[in-house]
């Protein structure tokens, strides 16, 4: 296929996610394979404004598959949200002859890309890179699998000390608007309870469940709390529970940004490679304002508009039911 696009730039924006480097590698090498000049934008949209745009060759992305974070760095850029900032970014793209852009990030990244493309006609393809798994159009977003594995590894270690000391641990995981990490990690770690932004769970309901476990001689309990739960964070909920239920010695662990780091899992390395490969092929085929995502086991295109406007979605009903059934 003869490319109808000559110069492509790739950037990572917003929060980093394991597997971003695999996607960068695939984007750069797929473009070079098709005879396209490839560029990397340092520090996300900030790099478009400061003209921190560098040519990349196949060796620029050697030995990065196993690395967490992003070799292109990332930053949040308020200036890019302004008309003036986007004009500067567009001028820099034109100066470098760039006629296609691959953006890797979450909803904030895609919101900026959509507006940029609509205003200036820049051809843009998005790769969903966020551990929250909260973009419609992809069953798994880049970094989600690794984040879950990181959470499970931490909980397994906490479980050891919880059992040894007859303790109740509240473990807070990332997920301001999405309970995806909390839900799956609760099942994989055998947690006694999970509190999700998508489900109303009162403190009294939680106390009753913990009391039932204590009555059936559970030696410890793990409660996973998504940071966006309506009752508050893990510290707030633990304090409320402690006031009326003192069967266990109560402890709180906030996993925080630990969940974003580390070497990506094999799943995220392969997913990043597939999405990067597909993103370049989509640009070559003349697509724009589309997100590449994994649906079933196939890579599909979803409009960035749909990925953003259809942001609310339901957690898997069987997994929700399992958290109740398997924790007795």
mmCIF file with all atom_site columns, C-alpha atoms in Angstrom, residues 7-168:
data_model
loop_
_atom_site.group_PDB
_atom_site.id
_atom_site.type_symbol
_atom_site.label_atom_id
_atom_site.label_alt_id
_atom_site.label_comp_id
_atom_site.label_asym_id
_atom_site.label_entity_id
_atom_site.label_seq_id
_atom_site.pdbx_PDB_ins_code
_atom_site.Cartn_x
_atom_site.Cartn_y
_atom_site.Cartn_z
_atom_site.occupancy
_atom_site.B_iso_or_equiv
_atom_site.pdbx_formal_charge
_atom_site.auth_seq_id
_atom_site.auth_comp_id
_atom_site.auth_asym_id
_atom_site.auth_atom_id
_atom_site.pdbx_PDB_model_num
ATOM 1   C CA . UNK A 1 7   ? 5.420   12.225  8.352  1.00 0.00 ? 7   UNK A CA 1
ATOM 2   C CA . UNK A 1 8   ? 3.920   10.886  11.591 1.00 0.00 ? 8   UNK A CA 1
ATOM 3   C CA . UNK A 1 9   ? 4.557   12.033  15.160 1.00 0.00 ? 9   UNK A CA 1
ATOM 4   C CA . UNK A 1 10  ? 3.725   10.082  18.312 1.00 0.00 ? 10  UNK A CA 1
ATOM 5   C CA . UNK A 1 11  ? 3.226   11.424  21.839 1.00 0.00 ? 11  UNK A CA 1
ATOM 6   C CA . UNK A 1 12  ? 2.169   10.207  25.274 1.00 0.00 ? 12  UNK A CA 1
ATOM 7   C CA . UNK A 1 13  ? 0.037   12.453  27.469 1.00 0.00 ? 13  UNK A CA 1
ATOM 8   C CA . UNK A 1 14  ? -1.607  12.452  30.885 1.00 0.00 ? 14  UNK A CA 1
ATOM 9   C CA . UNK A 1 15  ? -0.868  9.671   33.360 1.00 0.00 ? 15  UNK A CA 1
ATOM 10  C CA . UNK A 1 16  ? 1.690   7.094   32.271 1.00 0.00 ? 16  UNK A CA 1
ATOM 11  C CA . UNK A 1 17  ? 0.731   3.423   31.900 1.00 0.00 ? 17  UNK A CA 1
ATOM 12  C CA . UNK A 1 18  ? 2.825   0.256   31.520 1.00 0.00 ? 18  UNK A CA 1
ATOM 13  C CA . UNK A 1 19  ? 2.930   -0.773  27.875 1.00 0.00 ? 19  UNK A CA 1
ATOM 14  C CA . UNK A 1 20  ? 3.194   2.738   26.452 1.00 0.00 ? 20  UNK A CA 1
ATOM 15  C CA . UNK A 1 21  ? 6.754   2.026   25.318 1.00 0.00 ? 21  UNK A CA 1
ATOM 16  C CA . UNK A 1 22  ? 5.600   -1.079  23.457 1.00 0.00 ? 22  UNK A CA 1
ATOM 17  C CA . UNK A 1 23  ? 3.070   1.086   21.629 1.00 0.00 ? 23  UNK A CA 1
ATOM 18  C CA . UNK A 1 24  ? 5.677   3.763   20.833 1.00 0.00 ? 24  UNK A CA 1
ATOM 19  C CA . UNK A 1 25  ? 8.013   1.087   19.461 1.00 0.00 ? 25  UNK A CA 1
ATOM 20  C CA . UNK A 1 26  ? 5.286   -0.375  17.249 1.00 0.00 ? 26  UNK A CA 1
ATOM 21  C CA . UNK A 1 27  ? 4.218   3.048   15.956 1.00 0.00 ? 27  UNK A CA 1
ATOM 22  C CA . UNK A 1 28  ? 7.766   4.051   15.026 1.00 0.00 ? 28  UNK A CA 1
ATOM 23  C CA . UNK A 1 29  ? 8.775   0.778   13.394 1.00 0.00 ? 29  UNK A CA 1
ATOM 24  C CA . UNK A 1 30  ? 5.499   0.304   11.523 1.00 0.00 ? 30  UNK A CA 1
ATOM 25  C CA . UNK A 1 31  ? 5.806   3.791   10.079 1.00 0.00 ? 31  UNK A CA 1
ATOM 26  C CA . UNK A 1 32  ? 9.425   3.244   9.035  1.00 0.00 ? 32  UNK A CA 1
ATOM 27  C CA . UNK A 1 33  ? 8.492   -0.085  7.449  1.00 0.00 ? 33  UNK A CA 1
ATOM 28  C CA . UNK A 1 34  ? 6.045   1.802   5.218  1.00 0.00 ? 34  UNK A CA 1
ATOM 29  C CA . UNK A 1 35  ? 8.605   4.470   4.300  1.00 0.00 ? 35  UNK A CA 1
ATOM 30  C CA . UNK A 1 36  ? 7.182   7.167   6.573  1.00 0.00 ? 36  UNK A CA 1
ATOM 31  C CA . UNK A 1 37  ? 9.351   9.651   8.454  1.00 0.00 ? 37  UNK A CA 1
ATOM 32  C CA . UNK A 1 38  ? 8.738   9.227   12.174 1.00 0.00 ? 38  UNK A CA 1
ATOM 33  C CA . UNK A 1 39  ? 8.952   11.768  14.997 1.00 0.00 ? 39  UNK A CA 1
ATOM 34  C CA . UNK A 1 40  ? 8.608   11.609  18.767 1.00 0.00 ? 40  UNK A CA 1
ATOM 35  C CA . UNK A 1 41  ? 7.089   14.491  20.743 1.00 0.00 ? 41  UNK A CA 1
ATOM 36  C CA . UNK A 1 42  ? 8.630   14.877  24.187 1.00 0.00 ? 42  UNK A CA 1
ATOM 37  C CA . UNK A 1 43  ? 6.387   15.635  27.194 1.00 0.00 ? 43  UNK A CA 1
ATOM 38  C CA . UNK A 1 44  ? 3.058   15.264  25.438 1.00 0.00 ? 44  UNK A CA 1
ATOM 39  C CA . UNK A 1 45  ? 1.146   18.294  24.227 1.00 0.00 ? 45  UNK A CA 1
ATOM 40  C CA . UNK A 1 46  ? 3.659   20.517  26.007 1.00 0.00 ? 46  UNK A CA 1
ATOM 41  C CA . UNK A 1 47  ? 6.251   19.296  23.511 1.00 0.00 ? 47  UNK A CA 1
ATOM 42  C CA . UNK A 1 48  ? 4.039   20.330  20.604 1.00 0.00 ? 48  UNK A CA 1
ATOM 43  C CA . UNK A 1 49  ? 3.940   23.862  21.989 1.00 0.00 ? 49  UNK A CA 1
ATOM 44  C CA . UNK A 1 50  ? 7.671   24.077  22.765 1.00 0.00 ? 50  UNK A CA 1
ATOM 45  C CA . UNK A 1 51  ? 8.620   22.325  19.500 1.00 0.00 ? 51  UNK A CA 1
ATOM 46  C CA . UNK A 1 52  ? 10.312  19.515  21.401 1.00 0.00 ? 52  UNK A CA 1
ATOM 47  C CA . UNK A 1 53  ? 9.875   17.180  18.431 1.00 0.00 ? 53  UNK A CA 1
ATOM 48  C CA . UNK A 1 54  ? 12.640  14.745  17.512 1.00 0.00 ? 54  UNK A CA 1
ATOM 49  C CA . UNK A 1 55  ? 13.163  12.463  14.485 1.00 0.00 ? 55  UNK A CA 1
ATOM 50  C CA . UNK A 1 56  ? 13.096  8.774   15.389 1.00 0.00 ? 56  UNK A CA 1
ATOM 51  C CA . UNK A 1 57  ? 14.538  5.744   13.612 1.00 0.00 ? 57  UNK A CA 1
ATOM 52  C CA . UNK A 1 58  ? 14.218  2.024   14.280 1.00 0.00 ? 58  UNK A CA 1
ATOM 53  C CA . UNK A 1 59  ? 17.095  2.105   16.778 1.00 0.00 ? 59  UNK A CA 1
ATOM 54  C CA . UNK A 1 60  ? 15.456  4.942   18.737 1.00 0.00 ? 60  UNK A CA 1
ATOM 55  C CA . UNK A 1 61  ? 13.038  2.382   20.153 1.00 0.00 ? 61  UNK A CA 1
ATOM 56  C CA . UNK A 1 62  ? 15.420  -0.511  20.779 1.00 0.00 ? 62  UNK A CA 1
ATOM 57  C CA . UNK A 1 63  ? 15.281  -2.302  24.147 1.00 0.00 ? 63  UNK A CA 1
ATOM 58  C CA . UNK A 1 64  ? 12.247  -0.456  25.522 1.00 0.00 ? 64  UNK A CA 1
ATOM 59  C CA . UNK A 1 65  ? 9.564   -3.177  25.515 1.00 0.00 ? 65  UNK A CA 1
ATOM 60  C CA . UNK A 1 66  ? 10.267  -4.118  29.128 1.00 0.00 ? 66  UNK A CA 1
ATOM 61  C CA . UNK A 1 67  ? 10.372  -0.562  30.485 1.00 0.00 ? 67  UNK A CA 1
ATOM 62  C CA . UNK A 1 68  ? 7.568   1.024   32.482 1.00 0.00 ? 68  UNK A CA 1
ATOM 63  C CA . UNK A 1 69  ? 6.693   4.685   32.083 1.00 0.00 ? 69  UNK A CA 1
ATOM 64  C CA . UNK A 1 70  ? 7.273   6.285   28.689 1.00 0.00 ? 70  UNK A CA 1
ATOM 65  C CA . UNK A 1 71  ? 10.535  7.156   26.922 1.00 0.00 ? 71  UNK A CA 1
ATOM 66  C CA . UNK A 1 72  ? 8.792   10.198  25.430 1.00 0.00 ? 72  UNK A CA 1
ATOM 67  C CA . UNK A 1 73  ? 7.876   11.461  28.917 1.00 0.00 ? 73  UNK A CA 1
ATOM 68  C CA . UNK A 1 74  ? 4.480   12.922  29.660 1.00 0.00 ? 74  UNK A CA 1
ATOM 69  C CA . UNK A 1 75  ? 3.043   16.090  31.119 1.00 0.00 ? 75  UNK A CA 1
ATOM 70  C CA . UNK A 1 76  ? -0.289  17.773  31.676 1.00 0.00 ? 76  UNK A CA 1
ATOM 71  C CA . UNK A 1 77  ? -0.471  20.940  29.596 1.00 0.00 ? 77  UNK A CA 1
ATOM 72  C CA . UNK A 1 78  ? -3.040  23.628  30.439 1.00 0.00 ? 78  UNK A CA 1
ATOM 73  C CA . UNK A 1 79  ? -1.813  25.831  27.595 1.00 0.00 ? 79  UNK A CA 1
ATOM 74  C CA . UNK A 1 80  ? -2.889  23.238  25.026 1.00 0.00 ? 80  UNK A CA 1
ATOM 75  C CA . UNK A 1 81  ? -6.478  23.710  26.192 1.00 0.00 ? 81  UNK A CA 1
ATOM 76  C CA . UNK A 1 82  ? -6.425  27.295  24.899 1.00 0.00 ? 82  UNK A CA 1
ATOM 77  C CA . UNK A 1 83  ? -6.935  28.447  21.314 1.00 0.00 ? 83  UNK A CA 1
ATOM 78  C CA . UNK A 1 84  ? -3.559  30.162  21.384 1.00 0.00 ? 84  UNK A CA 1
ATOM 79  C CA . UNK A 1 85  ? -1.770  27.059  22.629 1.00 0.00 ? 85  UNK A CA 1
ATOM 80  C CA . UNK A 1 86  ? -3.310  24.841  19.973 1.00 0.00 ? 86  UNK A CA 1
ATOM 81  C CA . UNK A 1 87  ? -2.379  27.342  17.266 1.00 0.00 ? 87  UNK A CA 1
ATOM 82  C CA . UNK A 1 88  ? 1.257   27.240  18.381 1.00 0.00 ? 88  UNK A CA 1
ATOM 83  C CA . UNK A 1 89  ? 1.157   23.429  18.417 1.00 0.00 ? 89  UNK A CA 1
ATOM 84  C CA . UNK A 1 90  ? -0.286  23.350  14.895 1.00 0.00 ? 90  UNK A CA 1
ATOM 85  C CA . UNK A 1 91  ? 2.353   25.780  13.616 1.00 0.00 ? 91  UNK A CA 1
ATOM 86  C CA . UNK A 1 92  ? 5.091   23.512  14.999 1.00 0.00 ? 92  UNK A CA 1
ATOM 87  C CA . UNK A 1 93  ? 3.569   20.455  13.344 1.00 0.00 ? 93  UNK A CA 1
ATOM 88  C CA . UNK A 1 94  ? 3.464   22.279  10.012 1.00 0.00 ? 94  UNK A CA 1
ATOM 89  C CA . UNK A 1 95  ? 7.042   23.500  10.451 1.00 0.00 ? 95  UNK A CA 1
ATOM 90  C CA . UNK A 1 96  ? 8.168   19.896  10.854 1.00 0.00 ? 96  UNK A CA 1
ATOM 91  C CA . UNK A 1 97  ? 6.020   18.718  7.950  1.00 0.00 ? 97  UNK A CA 1
ATOM 92  C CA . UNK A 1 98  ? 3.996   16.371  10.177 1.00 0.00 ? 98  UNK A CA 1
ATOM 93  C CA . UNK A 1 99  ? 0.688   15.325  8.647  1.00 0.00 ? 99  UNK A CA 1
ATOM 94  C CA . UNK A 1 100 ? -0.335  12.542  11.052 1.00 0.00 ? 100 UNK A CA 1
ATOM 95  C CA . UNK A 1 101 ? -0.399  12.279  14.836 1.00 0.00 ? 101 UNK A CA 1
ATOM 96  C CA . UNK A 1 102 ? -0.699  9.261   17.144 1.00 0.00 ? 102 UNK A CA 1
ATOM 97  C CA . UNK A 1 103 ? -1.665  10.148  20.721 1.00 0.00 ? 103 UNK A CA 1
ATOM 98  C CA . UNK A 1 104 ? -1.388  7.643   23.567 1.00 0.00 ? 104 UNK A CA 1
ATOM 99  C CA . UNK A 1 105 ? -3.334  8.391   26.745 1.00 0.00 ? 105 UNK A CA 1
ATOM 100 C CA . UNK A 1 106 ? -6.730  8.547   28.408 1.00 0.00 ? 106 UNK A CA 1
ATOM 101 C CA . UNK A 1 107 ? -9.856  10.687  28.186 1.00 0.00 ? 107 UNK A CA 1
ATOM 102 C CA . UNK A 1 108 ? -8.069  13.992  28.772 1.00 0.00 ? 108 UNK A CA 1
ATOM 103 C CA . UNK A 1 109 ? -5.586  13.174  26.016 1.00 0.00 ? 109 UNK A CA 1
ATOM 104 C CA . UNK A 1 110 ? -8.385  12.228  23.635 1.00 0.00 ? 110 UNK A CA 1
ATOM 105 C CA . UNK A 1 111 ? -10.406 15.346  24.448 1.00 0.00 ? 111 UNK A CA 1
ATOM 106 C CA . UNK A 1 112 ? -7.452  17.503  23.449 1.00 0.00 ? 112 UNK A CA 1
ATOM 107 C CA . UNK A 1 113 ? -6.784  15.454  20.304 1.00 0.00 ? 113 UNK A CA 1
ATOM 108 C CA . UNK A 1 114 ? -10.409 15.658  19.183 1.00 0.00 ? 114 UNK A CA 1
ATOM 109 C CA . UNK A 1 115 ? -10.543 19.440  19.488 1.00 0.00 ? 115 UNK A CA 1
ATOM 110 C CA . UNK A 1 116 ? -7.134  19.804  17.821 1.00 0.00 ? 116 UNK A CA 1
ATOM 111 C CA . UNK A 1 117 ? -8.209  17.675  14.862 1.00 0.00 ? 117 UNK A CA 1
ATOM 112 C CA . UNK A 1 118 ? -11.585 19.405  14.486 1.00 0.00 ? 118 UNK A CA 1
ATOM 113 C CA . UNK A 1 119 ? -10.017 22.876  14.573 1.00 0.00 ? 119 UNK A CA 1
ATOM 114 C CA . UNK A 1 120 ? -6.989  22.362  12.343 1.00 0.00 ? 120 UNK A CA 1
ATOM 115 C CA . UNK A 1 121 ? -7.760  19.242  10.342 1.00 0.00 ? 121 UNK A CA 1
ATOM 116 C CA . UNK A 1 122 ? -4.829  17.289  11.762 1.00 0.00 ? 122 UNK A CA 1
ATOM 117 C CA . UNK A 1 123 ? -5.171  13.547  11.168 1.00 0.00 ? 123 UNK A CA 1
ATOM 118 C CA . UNK A 1 124 ? -5.210  11.935  14.612 1.00 0.00 ? 124 UNK A CA 1
ATOM 119 C CA . UNK A 1 125 ? -5.429  8.346   15.826 1.00 0.00 ? 125 UNK A CA 1
ATOM 120 C CA . UNK A 1 126 ? -5.695  7.572   19.569 1.00 0.00 ? 126 UNK A CA 1
ATOM 121 C CA . UNK A 1 127 ? -4.288  4.635   21.514 1.00 0.00 ? 127 UNK A CA 1
ATOM 122 C CA . UNK A 1 128 ? -6.040  4.055   24.875 1.00 0.00 ? 128 UNK A CA 1
ATOM 123 C CA . UNK A 1 129 ? -3.266  4.164   27.461 1.00 0.00 ? 129 UNK A CA 1
ATOM 124 C CA . UNK A 1 130 ? -4.700  4.320   30.990 1.00 0.00 ? 130 UNK A CA 1
ATOM 125 C CA . UNK A 1 131 ? -4.697  1.863   33.877 1.00 0.00 ? 131 UNK A CA 1
ATOM 126 C CA . UNK A 1 132 ? -8.321  2.778   34.712 1.00 0.00 ? 132 UNK A CA 1
ATOM 127 C CA . UNK A 1 133 ? -9.770  0.836   31.739 1.00 0.00 ? 133 UNK A CA 1
ATOM 128 C CA . UNK A 1 134 ? -12.431 3.518   31.390 1.00 0.00 ? 134 UNK A CA 1
ATOM 129 C CA . UNK A 1 135 ? -12.660 4.178   27.656 1.00 0.00 ? 135 UNK A CA 1
ATOM 130 C CA . UNK A 1 136 ? -15.457 2.659   25.620 1.00 0.00 ? 136 UNK A CA 1
ATOM 131 C CA . UNK A 1 137 ? -14.243 0.913   22.470 1.00 0.00 ? 137 UNK A CA 1
ATOM 132 C CA . UNK A 1 138 ? -11.569 -1.296  24.017 1.00 0.00 ? 138 UNK A CA 1
ATOM 133 C CA . UNK A 1 139 ? -12.131 -4.228  26.369 1.00 0.00 ? 139 UNK A CA 1
ATOM 134 C CA . UNK A 1 140 ? -8.699  -3.557  27.864 1.00 0.00 ? 140 UNK A CA 1
ATOM 135 C CA . UNK A 1 141 ? -6.791  -0.281  27.897 1.00 0.00 ? 141 UNK A CA 1
ATOM 136 C CA . UNK A 1 142 ? -3.023  -0.247  27.881 1.00 0.00 ? 142 UNK A CA 1
ATOM 137 C CA . UNK A 1 143 ? -1.559  -0.698  31.376 1.00 0.00 ? 143 UNK A CA 1
ATOM 138 C CA . UNK A 1 144 ? -4.704  -2.086  32.993 1.00 0.00 ? 144 UNK A CA 1
ATOM 139 C CA . UNK A 1 145 ? -3.505  -5.695  33.112 1.00 0.00 ? 145 UNK A CA 1
ATOM 140 C CA . UNK A 1 146 ? -0.140  -4.749  34.620 1.00 0.00 ? 146 UNK A CA 1
ATOM 141 C CA . UNK A 1 147 ? -1.800  -2.529  37.229 1.00 0.00 ? 147 UNK A CA 1
ATOM 142 C CA . UNK A 1 148 ? -4.048  -5.388  38.353 1.00 0.00 ? 148 UNK A CA 1
ATOM 143 C CA . UNK A 1 149 ? -1.048  -7.720  38.640 1.00 0.00 ? 149 UNK A CA 1
ATOM 144 C CA . UNK A 1 150 ? 0.777   -5.103  40.726 1.00 0.00 ? 150 UNK A CA 1
ATOM 145 C CA . UNK A 1 151 ? -2.230  -4.734  43.043 1.00 0.00 ? 151 UNK A CA 1
ATOM 146 C CA . UNK A 1 152 ? -2.604  -8.497  43.454 1.00 0.00 ? 152 UNK A CA 1
ATOM 147 C CA . UNK A 1 153 ? 1.072   -8.939  44.275 1.00 0.00 ? 153 UNK A CA 1
ATOM 148 C CA . UNK A 1 154 ? 0.802   -6.259  46.966 1.00 0.00 ? 154 UNK A CA 1
ATOM 149 C CA . UNK A 1 155 ? -2.396  -7.750  48.432 1.00 0.00 ? 155 UNK A CA 1
ATOM 150 C CA . UNK A 1 156 ? -0.852  -11.234 48.567 1.00 0.00 ? 156 UNK A CA 1
ATOM 151 C CA . UNK A 1 157 ? 1.926   -9.847  50.750 1.00 0.00 ? 157 UNK A CA 1
ATOM 152 C CA . UNK A 1 158 ? -0.504  -7.901  52.925 1.00 0.00 ? 158 UNK A CA 1
ATOM 153 C CA . UNK A 1 159 ? -2.630  -11.034 53.352 1.00 0.00 ? 159 UNK A CA 1
ATOM 154 C CA . UNK A 1 160 ? 0.338   -12.789 54.973 1.00 0.00 ? 160 UNK A CA 1
ATOM 155 C CA . UNK A 1 161 ? 0.652   -10.218 57.741 1.00 0.00 ? 161 UNK A CA 1
ATOM 156 C CA . UNK A 1 162 ? -3.138  -9.873  58.080 1.00 0.00 ? 162 UNK A CA 1
ATOM 157 C CA . UNK A 1 163 ? -3.447  -13.597 58.798 1.00 0.00 ? 163 UNK A CA 1
ATOM 158 C CA . UNK A 1 164 ? -0.532  -13.540 61.219 1.00 0.00 ? 164 UNK A CA 1
ATOM 159 C CA . UNK A 1 165 ? -2.012  -10.759 63.353 1.00 0.00 ? 165 UNK A CA 1
ATOM 160 C CA . UNK A 1 166 ? -5.786  -11.188 63.034 1.00 0.00 ? 166 UNK A CA 1
ATOM 161 C CA . UNK A 1 167 ? -6.066  -7.892  61.170 1.00 0.00 ? 167 UNK A CA 1
ATOM 162 C CA . UNK A 1 168 ? -8.530  -6.101  58.950 1.00 0.00 ? 168 UNK A CA 1
#
